[in-house]
Coordinates of C-alpha atoms in Angstrom, one line a residue:
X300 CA 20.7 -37.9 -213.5
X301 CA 23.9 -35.7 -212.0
X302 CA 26.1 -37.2 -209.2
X303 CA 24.5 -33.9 -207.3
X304 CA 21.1 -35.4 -207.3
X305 CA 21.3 -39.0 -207.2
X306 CA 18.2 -41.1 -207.2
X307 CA 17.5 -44.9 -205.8
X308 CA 18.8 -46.0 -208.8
X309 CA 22.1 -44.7 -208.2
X310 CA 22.8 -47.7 -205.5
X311 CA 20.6 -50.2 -208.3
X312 CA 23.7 -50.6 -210.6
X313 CA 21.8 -53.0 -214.0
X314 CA 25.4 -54.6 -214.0
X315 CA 28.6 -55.4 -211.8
X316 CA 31.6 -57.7 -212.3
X317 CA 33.8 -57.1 -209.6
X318 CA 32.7 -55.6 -205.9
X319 CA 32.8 -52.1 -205.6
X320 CA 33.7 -50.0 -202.5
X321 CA 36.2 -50.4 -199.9
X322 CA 35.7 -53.7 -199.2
X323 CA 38.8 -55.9 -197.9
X324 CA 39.5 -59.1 -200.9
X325 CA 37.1 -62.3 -200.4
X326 CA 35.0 -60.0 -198.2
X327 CA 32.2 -58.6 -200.6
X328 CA 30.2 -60.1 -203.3
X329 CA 27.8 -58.8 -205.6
X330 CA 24.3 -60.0 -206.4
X331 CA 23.4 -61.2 -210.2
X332 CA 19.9 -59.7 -210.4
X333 CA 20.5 -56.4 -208.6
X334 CA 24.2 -55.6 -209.0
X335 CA 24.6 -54.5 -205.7
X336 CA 27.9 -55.2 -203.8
X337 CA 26.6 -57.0 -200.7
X338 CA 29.6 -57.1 -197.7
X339 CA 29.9 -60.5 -196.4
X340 CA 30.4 -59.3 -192.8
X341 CA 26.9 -57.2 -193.2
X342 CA 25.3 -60.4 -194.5
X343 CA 25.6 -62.3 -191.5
X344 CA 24.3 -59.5 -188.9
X345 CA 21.3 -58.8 -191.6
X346 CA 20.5 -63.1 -191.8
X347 CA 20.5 -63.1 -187.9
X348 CA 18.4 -59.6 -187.0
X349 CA 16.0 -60.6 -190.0
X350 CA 15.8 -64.7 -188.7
X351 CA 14.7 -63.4 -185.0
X352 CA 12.5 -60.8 -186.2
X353 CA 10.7 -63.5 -188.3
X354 CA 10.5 -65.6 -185.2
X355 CA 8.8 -62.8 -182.9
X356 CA 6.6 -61.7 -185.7
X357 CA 5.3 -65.1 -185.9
X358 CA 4.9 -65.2 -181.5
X359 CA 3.1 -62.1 -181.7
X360 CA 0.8 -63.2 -184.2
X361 CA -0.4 -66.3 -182.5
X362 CA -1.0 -64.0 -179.4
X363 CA -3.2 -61.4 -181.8
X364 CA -5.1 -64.2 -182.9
X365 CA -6.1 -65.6 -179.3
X366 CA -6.9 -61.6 -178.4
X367 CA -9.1 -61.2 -181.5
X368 CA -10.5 -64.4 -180.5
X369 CA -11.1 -63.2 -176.9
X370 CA -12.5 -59.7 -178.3
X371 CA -14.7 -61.6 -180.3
X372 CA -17.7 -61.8 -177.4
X373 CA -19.4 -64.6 -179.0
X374 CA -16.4 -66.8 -178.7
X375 CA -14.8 -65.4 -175.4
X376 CA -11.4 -67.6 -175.6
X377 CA -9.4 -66.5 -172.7
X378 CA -9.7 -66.2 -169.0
X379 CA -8.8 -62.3 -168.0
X380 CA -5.5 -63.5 -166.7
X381 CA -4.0 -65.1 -169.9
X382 CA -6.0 -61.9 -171.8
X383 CA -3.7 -59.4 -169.9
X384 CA -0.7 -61.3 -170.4
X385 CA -1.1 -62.0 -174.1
X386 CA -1.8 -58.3 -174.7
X387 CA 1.2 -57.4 -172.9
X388 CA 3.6 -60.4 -174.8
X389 CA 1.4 -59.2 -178.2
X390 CA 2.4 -56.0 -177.4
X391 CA 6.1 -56.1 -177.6
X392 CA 6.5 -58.7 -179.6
X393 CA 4.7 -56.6 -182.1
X394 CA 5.6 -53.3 -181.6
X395 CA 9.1 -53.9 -179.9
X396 CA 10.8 -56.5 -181.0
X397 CA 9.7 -58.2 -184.8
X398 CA 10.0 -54.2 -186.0
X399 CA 13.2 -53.4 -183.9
X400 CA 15.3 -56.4 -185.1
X401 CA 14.2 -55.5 -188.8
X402 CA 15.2 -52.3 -188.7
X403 CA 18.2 -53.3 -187.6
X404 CA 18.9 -55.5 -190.5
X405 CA 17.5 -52.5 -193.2
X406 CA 20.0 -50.3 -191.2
X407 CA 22.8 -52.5 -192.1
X408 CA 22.0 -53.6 -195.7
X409 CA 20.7 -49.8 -196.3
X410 CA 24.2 -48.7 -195.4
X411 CA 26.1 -51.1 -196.4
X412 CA 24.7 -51.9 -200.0
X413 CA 23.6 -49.3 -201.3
X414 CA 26.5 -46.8 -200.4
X415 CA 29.1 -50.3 -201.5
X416 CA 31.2 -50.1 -197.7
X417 CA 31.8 -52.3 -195.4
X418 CA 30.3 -52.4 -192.2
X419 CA 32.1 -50.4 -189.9
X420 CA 32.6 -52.8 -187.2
X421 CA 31.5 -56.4 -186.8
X422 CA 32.1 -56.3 -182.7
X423 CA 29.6 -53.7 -182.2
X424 CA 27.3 -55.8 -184.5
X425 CA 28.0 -58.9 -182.4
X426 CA 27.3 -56.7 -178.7
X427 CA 24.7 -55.3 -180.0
X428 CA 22.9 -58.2 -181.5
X429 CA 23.6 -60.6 -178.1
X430 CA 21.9 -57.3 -176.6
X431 CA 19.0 -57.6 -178.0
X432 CA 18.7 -61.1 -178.6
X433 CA 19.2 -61.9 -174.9
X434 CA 16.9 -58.8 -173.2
X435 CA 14.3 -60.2 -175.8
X436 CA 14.2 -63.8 -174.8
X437 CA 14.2 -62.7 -171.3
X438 CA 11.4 -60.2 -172.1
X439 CA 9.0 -62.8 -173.6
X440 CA 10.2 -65.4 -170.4
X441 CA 9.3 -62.8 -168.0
X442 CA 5.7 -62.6 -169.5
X443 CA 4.6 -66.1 -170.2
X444 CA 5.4 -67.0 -166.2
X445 CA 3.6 -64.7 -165.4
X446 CA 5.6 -62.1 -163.1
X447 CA 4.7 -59.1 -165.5
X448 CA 1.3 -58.7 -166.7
X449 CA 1.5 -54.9 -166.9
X450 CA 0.5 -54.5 -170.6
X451 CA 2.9 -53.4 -173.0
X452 CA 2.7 -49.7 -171.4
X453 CA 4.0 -51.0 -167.7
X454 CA 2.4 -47.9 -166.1
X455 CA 3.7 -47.2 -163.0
X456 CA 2.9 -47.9 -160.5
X457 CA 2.0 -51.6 -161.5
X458 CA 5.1 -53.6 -160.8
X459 CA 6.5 -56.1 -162.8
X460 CA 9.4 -58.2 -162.2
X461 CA 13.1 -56.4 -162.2
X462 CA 14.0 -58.9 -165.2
X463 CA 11.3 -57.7 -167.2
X464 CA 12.6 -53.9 -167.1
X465 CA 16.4 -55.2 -167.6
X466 CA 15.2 -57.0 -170.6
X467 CA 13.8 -53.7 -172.4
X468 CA 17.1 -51.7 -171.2
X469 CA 19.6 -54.5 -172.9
X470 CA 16.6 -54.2 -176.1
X471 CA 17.1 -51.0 -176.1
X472 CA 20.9 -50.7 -175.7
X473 CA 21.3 -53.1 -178.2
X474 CA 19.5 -51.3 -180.7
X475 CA 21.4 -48.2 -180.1
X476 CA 24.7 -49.9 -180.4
X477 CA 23.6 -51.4 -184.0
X478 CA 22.5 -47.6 -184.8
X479 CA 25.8 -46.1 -184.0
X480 CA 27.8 -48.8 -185.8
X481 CA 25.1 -48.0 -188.8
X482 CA 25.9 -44.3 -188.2
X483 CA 29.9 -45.4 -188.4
X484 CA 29.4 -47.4 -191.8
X485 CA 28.1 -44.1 -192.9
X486 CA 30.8 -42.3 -192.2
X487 CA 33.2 -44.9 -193.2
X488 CA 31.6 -45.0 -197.0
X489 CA 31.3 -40.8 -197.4
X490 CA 35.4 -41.1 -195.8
X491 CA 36.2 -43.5 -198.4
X492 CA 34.3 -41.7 -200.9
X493 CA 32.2 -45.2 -202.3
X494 CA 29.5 -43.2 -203.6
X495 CA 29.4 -39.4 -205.2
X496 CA 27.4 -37.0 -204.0
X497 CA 25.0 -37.4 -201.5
X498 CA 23.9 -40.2 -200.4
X499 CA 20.7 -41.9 -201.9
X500 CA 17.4 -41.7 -200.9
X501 CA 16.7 -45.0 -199.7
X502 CA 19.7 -44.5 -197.2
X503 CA 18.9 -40.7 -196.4
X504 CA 15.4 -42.1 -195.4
X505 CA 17.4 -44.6 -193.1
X506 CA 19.7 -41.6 -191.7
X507 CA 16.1 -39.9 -190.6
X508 CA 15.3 -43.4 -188.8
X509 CA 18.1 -43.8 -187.1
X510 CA 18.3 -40.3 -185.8
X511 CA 14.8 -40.6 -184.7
X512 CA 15.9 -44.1 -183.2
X513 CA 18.5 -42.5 -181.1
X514 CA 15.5 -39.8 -179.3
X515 CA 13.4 -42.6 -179.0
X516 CA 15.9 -44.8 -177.2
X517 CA 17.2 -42.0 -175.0
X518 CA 13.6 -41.3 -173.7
X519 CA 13.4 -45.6 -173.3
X520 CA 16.7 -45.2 -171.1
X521 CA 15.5 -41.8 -169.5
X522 CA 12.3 -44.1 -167.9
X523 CA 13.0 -47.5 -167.8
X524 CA 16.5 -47.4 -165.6
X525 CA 14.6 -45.2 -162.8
X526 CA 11.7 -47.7 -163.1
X527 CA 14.1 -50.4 -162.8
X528 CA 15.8 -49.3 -159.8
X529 CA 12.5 -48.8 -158.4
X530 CA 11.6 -52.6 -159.1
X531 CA 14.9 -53.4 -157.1
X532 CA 13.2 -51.1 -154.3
X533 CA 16.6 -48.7 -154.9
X534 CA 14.8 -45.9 -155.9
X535 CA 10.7 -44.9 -155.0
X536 CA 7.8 -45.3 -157.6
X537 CA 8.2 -43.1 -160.7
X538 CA 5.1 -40.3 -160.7
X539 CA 2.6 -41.9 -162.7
X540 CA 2.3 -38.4 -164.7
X541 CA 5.9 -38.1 -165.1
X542 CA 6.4 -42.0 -166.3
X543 CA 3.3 -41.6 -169.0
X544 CA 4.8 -38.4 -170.4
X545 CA 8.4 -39.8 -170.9
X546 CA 7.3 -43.3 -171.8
X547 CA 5.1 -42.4 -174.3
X548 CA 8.2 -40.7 -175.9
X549 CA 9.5 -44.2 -176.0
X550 CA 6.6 -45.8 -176.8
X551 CA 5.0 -43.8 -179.6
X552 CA 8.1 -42.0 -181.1
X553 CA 9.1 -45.9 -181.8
X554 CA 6.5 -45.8 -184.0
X555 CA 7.4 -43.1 -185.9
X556 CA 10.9 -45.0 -186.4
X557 CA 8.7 -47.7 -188.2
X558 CA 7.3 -45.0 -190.5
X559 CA 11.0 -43.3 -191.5
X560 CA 12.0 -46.8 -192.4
X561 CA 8.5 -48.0 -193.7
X562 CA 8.8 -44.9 -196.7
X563 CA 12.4 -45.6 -197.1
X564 CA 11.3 -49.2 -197.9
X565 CA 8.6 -47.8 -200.3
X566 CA 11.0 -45.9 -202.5
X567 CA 13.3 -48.8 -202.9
X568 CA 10.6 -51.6 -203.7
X569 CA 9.4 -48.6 -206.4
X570 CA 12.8 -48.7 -207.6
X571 CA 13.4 -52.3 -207.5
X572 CA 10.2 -53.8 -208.7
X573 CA 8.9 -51.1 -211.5
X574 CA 12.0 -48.9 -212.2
X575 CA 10.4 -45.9 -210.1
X576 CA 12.7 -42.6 -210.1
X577 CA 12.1 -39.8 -207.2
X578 CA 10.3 -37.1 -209.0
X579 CA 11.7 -34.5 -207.0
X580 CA 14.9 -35.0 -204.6
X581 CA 14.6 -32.1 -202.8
X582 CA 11.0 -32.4 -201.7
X583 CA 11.1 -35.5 -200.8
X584 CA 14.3 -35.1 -198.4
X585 CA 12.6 -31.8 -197.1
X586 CA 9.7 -34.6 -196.1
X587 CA 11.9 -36.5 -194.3
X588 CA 13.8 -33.6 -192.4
X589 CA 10.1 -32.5 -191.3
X590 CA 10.0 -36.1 -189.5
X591 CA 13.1 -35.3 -187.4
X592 CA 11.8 -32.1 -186.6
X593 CA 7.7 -32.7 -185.8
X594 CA 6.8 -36.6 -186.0
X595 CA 7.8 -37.4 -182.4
X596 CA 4.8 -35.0 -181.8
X597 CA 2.6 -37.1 -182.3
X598 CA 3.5 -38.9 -179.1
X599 CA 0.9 -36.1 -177.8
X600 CA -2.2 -37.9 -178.6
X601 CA -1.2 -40.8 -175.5
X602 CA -1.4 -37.6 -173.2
X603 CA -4.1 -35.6 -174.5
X604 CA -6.5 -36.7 -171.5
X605 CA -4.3 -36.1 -168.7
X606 CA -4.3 -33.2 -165.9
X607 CA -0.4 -33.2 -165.9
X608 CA -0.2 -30.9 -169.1
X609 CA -1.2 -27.4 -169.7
X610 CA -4.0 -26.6 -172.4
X611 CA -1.4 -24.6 -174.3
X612 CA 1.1 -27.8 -174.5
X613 CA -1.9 -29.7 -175.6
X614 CA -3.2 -27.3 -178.2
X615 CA 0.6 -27.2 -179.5
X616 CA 1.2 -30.5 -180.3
X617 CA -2.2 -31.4 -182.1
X618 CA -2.3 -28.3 -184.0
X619 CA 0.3 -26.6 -186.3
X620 CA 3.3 -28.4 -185.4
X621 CA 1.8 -32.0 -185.6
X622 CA 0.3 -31.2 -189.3
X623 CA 4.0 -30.3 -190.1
X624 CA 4.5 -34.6 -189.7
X625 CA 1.2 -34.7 -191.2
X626 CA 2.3 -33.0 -194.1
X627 CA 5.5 -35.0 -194.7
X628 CA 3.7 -38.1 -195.0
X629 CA 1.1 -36.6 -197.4
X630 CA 4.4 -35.6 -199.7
X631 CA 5.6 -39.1 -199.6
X632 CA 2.3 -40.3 -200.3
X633 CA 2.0 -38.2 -203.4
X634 CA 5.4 -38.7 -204.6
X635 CA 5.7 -42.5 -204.7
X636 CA 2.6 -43.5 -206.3
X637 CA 3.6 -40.6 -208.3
X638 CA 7.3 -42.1 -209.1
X639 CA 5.6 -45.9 -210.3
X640 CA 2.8 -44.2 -212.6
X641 CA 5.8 -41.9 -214.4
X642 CA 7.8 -45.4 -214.7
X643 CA 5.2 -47.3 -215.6
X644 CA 4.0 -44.7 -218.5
X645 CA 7.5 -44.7 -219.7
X646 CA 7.0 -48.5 -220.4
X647 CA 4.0 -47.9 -222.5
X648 CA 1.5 -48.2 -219.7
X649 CA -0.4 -45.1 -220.9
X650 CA -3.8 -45.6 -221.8
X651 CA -6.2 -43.7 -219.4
X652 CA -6.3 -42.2 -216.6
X653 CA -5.2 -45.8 -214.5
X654 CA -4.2 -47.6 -216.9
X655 CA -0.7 -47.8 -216.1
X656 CA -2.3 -49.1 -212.7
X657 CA -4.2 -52.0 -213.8
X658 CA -0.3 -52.6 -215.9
X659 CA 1.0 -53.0 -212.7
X660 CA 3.0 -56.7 -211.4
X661 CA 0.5 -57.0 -208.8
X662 CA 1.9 -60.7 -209.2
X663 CA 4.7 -59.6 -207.6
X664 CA 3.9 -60.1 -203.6
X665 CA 7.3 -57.0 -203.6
X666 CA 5.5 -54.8 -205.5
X667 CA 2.1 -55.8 -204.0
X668 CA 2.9 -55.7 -200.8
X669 CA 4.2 -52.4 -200.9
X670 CA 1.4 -50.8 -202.8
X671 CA -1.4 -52.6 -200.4
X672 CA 1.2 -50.4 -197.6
X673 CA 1.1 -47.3 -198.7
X674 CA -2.6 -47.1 -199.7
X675 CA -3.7 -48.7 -196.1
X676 CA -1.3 -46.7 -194.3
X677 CA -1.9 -43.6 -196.5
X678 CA -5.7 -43.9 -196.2
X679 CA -6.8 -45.5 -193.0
X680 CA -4.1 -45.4 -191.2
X681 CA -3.3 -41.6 -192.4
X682 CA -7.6 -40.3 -191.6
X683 CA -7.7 -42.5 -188.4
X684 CA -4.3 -40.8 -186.8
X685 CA -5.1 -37.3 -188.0
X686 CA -8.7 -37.5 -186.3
X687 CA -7.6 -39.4 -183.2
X688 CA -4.7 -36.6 -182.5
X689 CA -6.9 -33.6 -182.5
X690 CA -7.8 -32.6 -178.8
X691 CA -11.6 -32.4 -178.8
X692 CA -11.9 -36.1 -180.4
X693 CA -9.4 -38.2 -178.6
X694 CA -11.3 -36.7 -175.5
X695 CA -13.7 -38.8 -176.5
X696 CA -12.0 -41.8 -178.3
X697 CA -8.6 -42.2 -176.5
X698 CA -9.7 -45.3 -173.8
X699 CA -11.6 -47.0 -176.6
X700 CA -10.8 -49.4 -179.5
X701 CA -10.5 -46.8 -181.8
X702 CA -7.0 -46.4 -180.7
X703 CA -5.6 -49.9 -182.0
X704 CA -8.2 -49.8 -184.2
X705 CA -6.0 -46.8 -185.7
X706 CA -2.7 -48.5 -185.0
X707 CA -3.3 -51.5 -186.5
X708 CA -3.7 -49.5 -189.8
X709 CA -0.2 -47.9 -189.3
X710 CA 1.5 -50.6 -187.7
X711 CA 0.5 -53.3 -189.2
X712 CA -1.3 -52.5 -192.7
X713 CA 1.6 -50.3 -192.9
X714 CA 5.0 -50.8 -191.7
X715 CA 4.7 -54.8 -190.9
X716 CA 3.0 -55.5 -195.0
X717 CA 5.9 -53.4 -196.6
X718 CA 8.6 -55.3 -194.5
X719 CA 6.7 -58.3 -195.3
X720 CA 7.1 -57.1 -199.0
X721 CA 10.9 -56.1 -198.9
X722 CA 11.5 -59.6 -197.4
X723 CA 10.2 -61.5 -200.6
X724 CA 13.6 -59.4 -202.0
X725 CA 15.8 -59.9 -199.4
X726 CA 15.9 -63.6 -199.0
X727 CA 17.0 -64.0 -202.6
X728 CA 19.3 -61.3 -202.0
X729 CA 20.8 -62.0 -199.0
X730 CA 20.7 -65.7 -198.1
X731 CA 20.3 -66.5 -201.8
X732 CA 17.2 -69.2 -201.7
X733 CA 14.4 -69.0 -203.4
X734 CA 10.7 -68.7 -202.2
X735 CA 9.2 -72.0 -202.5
X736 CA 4.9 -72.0 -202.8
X737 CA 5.4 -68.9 -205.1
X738 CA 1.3 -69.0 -205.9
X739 CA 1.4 -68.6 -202.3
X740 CA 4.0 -65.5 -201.8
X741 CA 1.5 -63.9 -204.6
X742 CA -1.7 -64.4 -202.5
X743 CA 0.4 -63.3 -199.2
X744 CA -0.4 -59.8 -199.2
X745 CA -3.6 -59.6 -200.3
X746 CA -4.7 -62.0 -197.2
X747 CA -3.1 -60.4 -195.1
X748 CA -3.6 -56.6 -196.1
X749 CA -7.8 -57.9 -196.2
X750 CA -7.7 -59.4 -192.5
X751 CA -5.8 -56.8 -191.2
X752 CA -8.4 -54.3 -192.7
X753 CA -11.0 -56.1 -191.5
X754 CA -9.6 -56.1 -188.1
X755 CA -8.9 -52.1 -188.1
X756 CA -12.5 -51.6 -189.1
X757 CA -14.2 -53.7 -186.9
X758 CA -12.1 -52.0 -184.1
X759 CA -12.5 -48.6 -184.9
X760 CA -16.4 -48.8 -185.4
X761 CA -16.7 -50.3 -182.0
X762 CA -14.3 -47.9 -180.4
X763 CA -16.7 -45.2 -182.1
X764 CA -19.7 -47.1 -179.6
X765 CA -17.7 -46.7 -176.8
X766 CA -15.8 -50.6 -176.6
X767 CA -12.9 -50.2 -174.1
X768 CA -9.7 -50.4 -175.2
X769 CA -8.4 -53.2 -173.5
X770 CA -11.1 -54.2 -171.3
X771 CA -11.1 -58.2 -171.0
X772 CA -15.1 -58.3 -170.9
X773 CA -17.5 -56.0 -173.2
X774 CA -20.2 -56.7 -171.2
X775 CA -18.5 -56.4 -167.8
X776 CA -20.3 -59.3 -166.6
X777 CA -21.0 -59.4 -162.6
X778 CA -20.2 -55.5 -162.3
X779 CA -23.0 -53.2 -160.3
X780 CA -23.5 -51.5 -163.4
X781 CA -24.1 -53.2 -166.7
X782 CA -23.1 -52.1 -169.7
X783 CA -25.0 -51.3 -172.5
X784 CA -24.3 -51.1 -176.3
X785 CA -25.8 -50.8 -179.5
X786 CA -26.4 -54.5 -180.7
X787 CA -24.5 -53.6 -183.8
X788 CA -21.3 -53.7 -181.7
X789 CA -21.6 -57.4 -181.4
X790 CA -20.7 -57.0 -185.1
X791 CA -18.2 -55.3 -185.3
X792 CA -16.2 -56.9 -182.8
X793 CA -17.1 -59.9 -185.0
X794 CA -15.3 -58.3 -187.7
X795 CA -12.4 -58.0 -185.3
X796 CA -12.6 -62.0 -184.6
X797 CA -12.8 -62.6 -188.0
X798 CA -10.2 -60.6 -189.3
X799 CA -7.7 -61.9 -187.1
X800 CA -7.9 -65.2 -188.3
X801 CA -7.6 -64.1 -191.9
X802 CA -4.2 -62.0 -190.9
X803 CA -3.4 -64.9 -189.4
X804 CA -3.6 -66.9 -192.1
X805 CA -2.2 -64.1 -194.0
X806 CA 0.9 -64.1 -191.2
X807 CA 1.2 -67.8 -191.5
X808 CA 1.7 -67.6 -195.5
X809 CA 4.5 -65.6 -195.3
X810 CA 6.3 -67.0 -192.3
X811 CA 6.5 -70.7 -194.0
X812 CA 7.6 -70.1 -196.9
X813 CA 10.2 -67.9 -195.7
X814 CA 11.7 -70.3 -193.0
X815 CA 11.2 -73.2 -195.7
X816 CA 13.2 -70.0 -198.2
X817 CA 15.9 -69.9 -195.5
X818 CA 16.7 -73.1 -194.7
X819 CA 15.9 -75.4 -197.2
X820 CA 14.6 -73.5 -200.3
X821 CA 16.7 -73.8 -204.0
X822 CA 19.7 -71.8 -204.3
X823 CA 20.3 -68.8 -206.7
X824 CA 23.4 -69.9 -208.7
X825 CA 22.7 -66.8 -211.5
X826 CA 19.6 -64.2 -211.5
X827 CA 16.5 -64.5 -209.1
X828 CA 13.4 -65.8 -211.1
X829 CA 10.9 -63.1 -212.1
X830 CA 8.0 -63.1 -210.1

């Protein structure tokens, strides 16, 4: 290992005595099990971005769970009012907000950790989290009265109330700020010169985030202050064509922020939980440059059906220059499995062709939850968005459940179980308690991971008969036309029902042992116990 190459394990010191880095005295400390130099300053923004996006992951599960339950036509739970407005508060508090305030906190530790600086600037932390915390409140408020059941997408021209708009805007801004001051701590560490070389993996990973962040926000800005102004009757209605194609840059390409950040937290649970070391540097930082350059793309496949955009745009986008994203997560999903069977081998796991598989600590819920990730996002999630972005079949699929069906595989098998997973290290690490109902935190992801499969499946097959995508009634009861499916659909949206109360419970048993973690659970005097 040179200082020209450096690994994950370059920020994964085995020992550490005094903090290192450029830290002011009393203002760092480092952590027993993992050596790393934690700033105190960083701490406290990372507690309070991880504590709310705990809380709006848990919202937005109980508002999955009475959707599955609605989807589920034998049980039928919600009248079509509370249907709409749960989708739209499921939504956000999904997509938006339990992944946005995590990344935040993976920004900050990312920098401020594993490069051993100090965060550049607590004030822009504090604006930036009151930012955020306050538009989201307001955002969920908005909802749950009622005033802005316009689905997560808010198409124009459905109106929703101003607050709900200014509530996304101070989200958004707030993010931005905490990705500039993540950008400054950067800075700060190569200025100081707390690390050699470049930086590590882990953080380059988070570099590609937050530079998708920053596109992803400006297109949020670019839409949501017109739209605003046009809620205060300032300025008229956006065009409808105009609003989907800049929204979706917001909408989608915040998606492919989860995925930077989702791989990023991939290498470092290899590194953390088995000792996994980056085969090759090079092609693995080409992988993530090919997200800055192609993955917001894939935004495309929300626009594939609409007059608005030339064949030749269309045939762009879901053709040579999407497959370039396609192909960086391909790499990353060679090179990580890749990087734990290498380790594993090395520790005498070589017997077969899996055996250093089967040798795996799939007790750990860290390592386990990140695995379950990267084979459900790899797999499912990988086939389902490759498919679904070509132009001749999202023709056919793109108003139907196959769409969530697909996201749910990504967003959820993917990016939400491997933040679940990094959490289970973060607690000890951070607030420095231990996860109580450890037979639990084992179980956790292999609930979850199982509903949330279930879910996809069930979603995707009855998307493939033609289920609408967010229609409130399958049967469209008391329309002129009835519809008409293939009894086996009543099955599959079944499987939907069913696997949303297994996520759930999957959701639930690793939200209560984290608050009981937070707040009350045993705390680490020396190393963190083994899993």
């Amino acid at each position: 290992m040179t200082t020209m190459d450096p690994t994950v394990e370059d920020a994964l010191p085995e020992t550490a005595v005094e903090p290192k880095g450029n830290h002011a005295p009393g203002m760092a400390r480092v952590c027993a099990t993992t050596g790393l130099t934690v700033d105190l300053t960083a701490e406290k923004f990372i507690k309070l971005h991880a504590v709310f996006a705990v809380v709006f992951l848990l919202l937005g599960g109980i508002a999955a769970l009475l959707i599955a339950m609605t989807r589920w036509s034998a049980v039928h739970l919600l009248p079509a009012d509370w249907y709409y407005r749960l989708t739209t508060f499921h939504g956000l508090n999904m997509l938006i907000l339990w992944i946005l305030f995590m990344e935040v906190a993976i920004l900050y530790f990312a920098a401020t950790a594993l490069l051993k600086t100090r965060l550049a600037s607590a004030g822009l932390a504090w604006a930036g989290f009151v930012l955020m915390a306050v538009g989201a409140v307001t955002l969920d408020t908005m909802i749950l009265m009622g005033t802005s059941d316009v689905m997560m997408t808010s198409y124009a021209p459905l109106r929703a109330h101003p607050l709900f708009y200014l509530s996304i805007i101070f989200v958004a801004v707030g993010t931005l700020i905490g990705v500039i001051n993540f950008f400054a701590t950067v800075y700060i560490a190569k200025r100081d010169k707390t690390y050699s070389g470049s930086v590590p993996l882990v953080v380059f990973g988070a570099i590609t985030a937050a530079i998708i962040a920053v596109v992803t926000l400006g297109h949020g800005a670019g839409i949501m202050i017109p739209t605003f102004l046009w809620s205060i009757e300032v300025l008229p209605s956006p065009d409808p064509a105009v609003y989907r194609l800049v929204w979706w840059g917001l909408g989608h390409q915040s998606q492919q922020v989860n995925v930077a950040a989702m791989v990023s937290v991939w290498y470092l649970l290899g590194a953390i939980t088995v000792g996994a070391k980056v085969l090759n540097q090079g092609v693995s930082r080409t992988a993530f440059l090919l997200y800055i350059l192609f993955i917001n793309l894939a935004s495309a496949h929300h626009l594939l059906v609409d007059p608005g955009v030339s064949a030749g745009w269309k045939i762009w986008n879901t053709s040579y220059a999407m497959y370039l994203a396609v192909l960086a997560s391909m790499i990353h999903g060679y090179t990580v499995p890749a990087a734990v069977e290498v380790a594993l081998r090395k520790q005498g796991h070589d017997k077969g062709l899996f055996g250093w598989l089967g040798a795996a600590p799939w007790r750990n819920p860290g390592f386990s939850g990140f695995f379950l990730s990267l084979v459900v996002f790899g797999f499912l999630g990988g086939i389902t968005g490759v498919t679904l972005g070509t132009e001749q079949i999202n023709i056919i699929a793109h108003n139907t459940l196959r769409i969530p069906g697909h996201f749910h595989t990504t967003v959820v098998g993917g990016t939400t179980t491997a933040f679940m997973a990094l959490a289970y290290y973060v607690v000890p690490l951070i607030f420095r308690r231990e996860f109580p109902m450890r037979a639990i935190c084992r179980a956790q992801p292999y609930v979850f991971t199982l509903g949330v499969v279930i879910l996809a499946v069930g979603m995707s097959f009855a998307g493939s008969y033609g289920v609408a995508r967010r229609h409130w009634d399958v049967e469209f009861t008391g329309a002129t036309h009835a519809a008409s499916f293939d009894p086996s659909v009543h099955i599959f949206l079944g499987m939907v029902g069913i696997g949303g109360i297994i996520a759930f419970v999957g959701l639930l048993m690793f939200v209560i042992p984290t608050v009981i973690a937070v707040f009350f659970g045993k705390k680490i005097e020396g190393k963190m116990p083994a899993w």
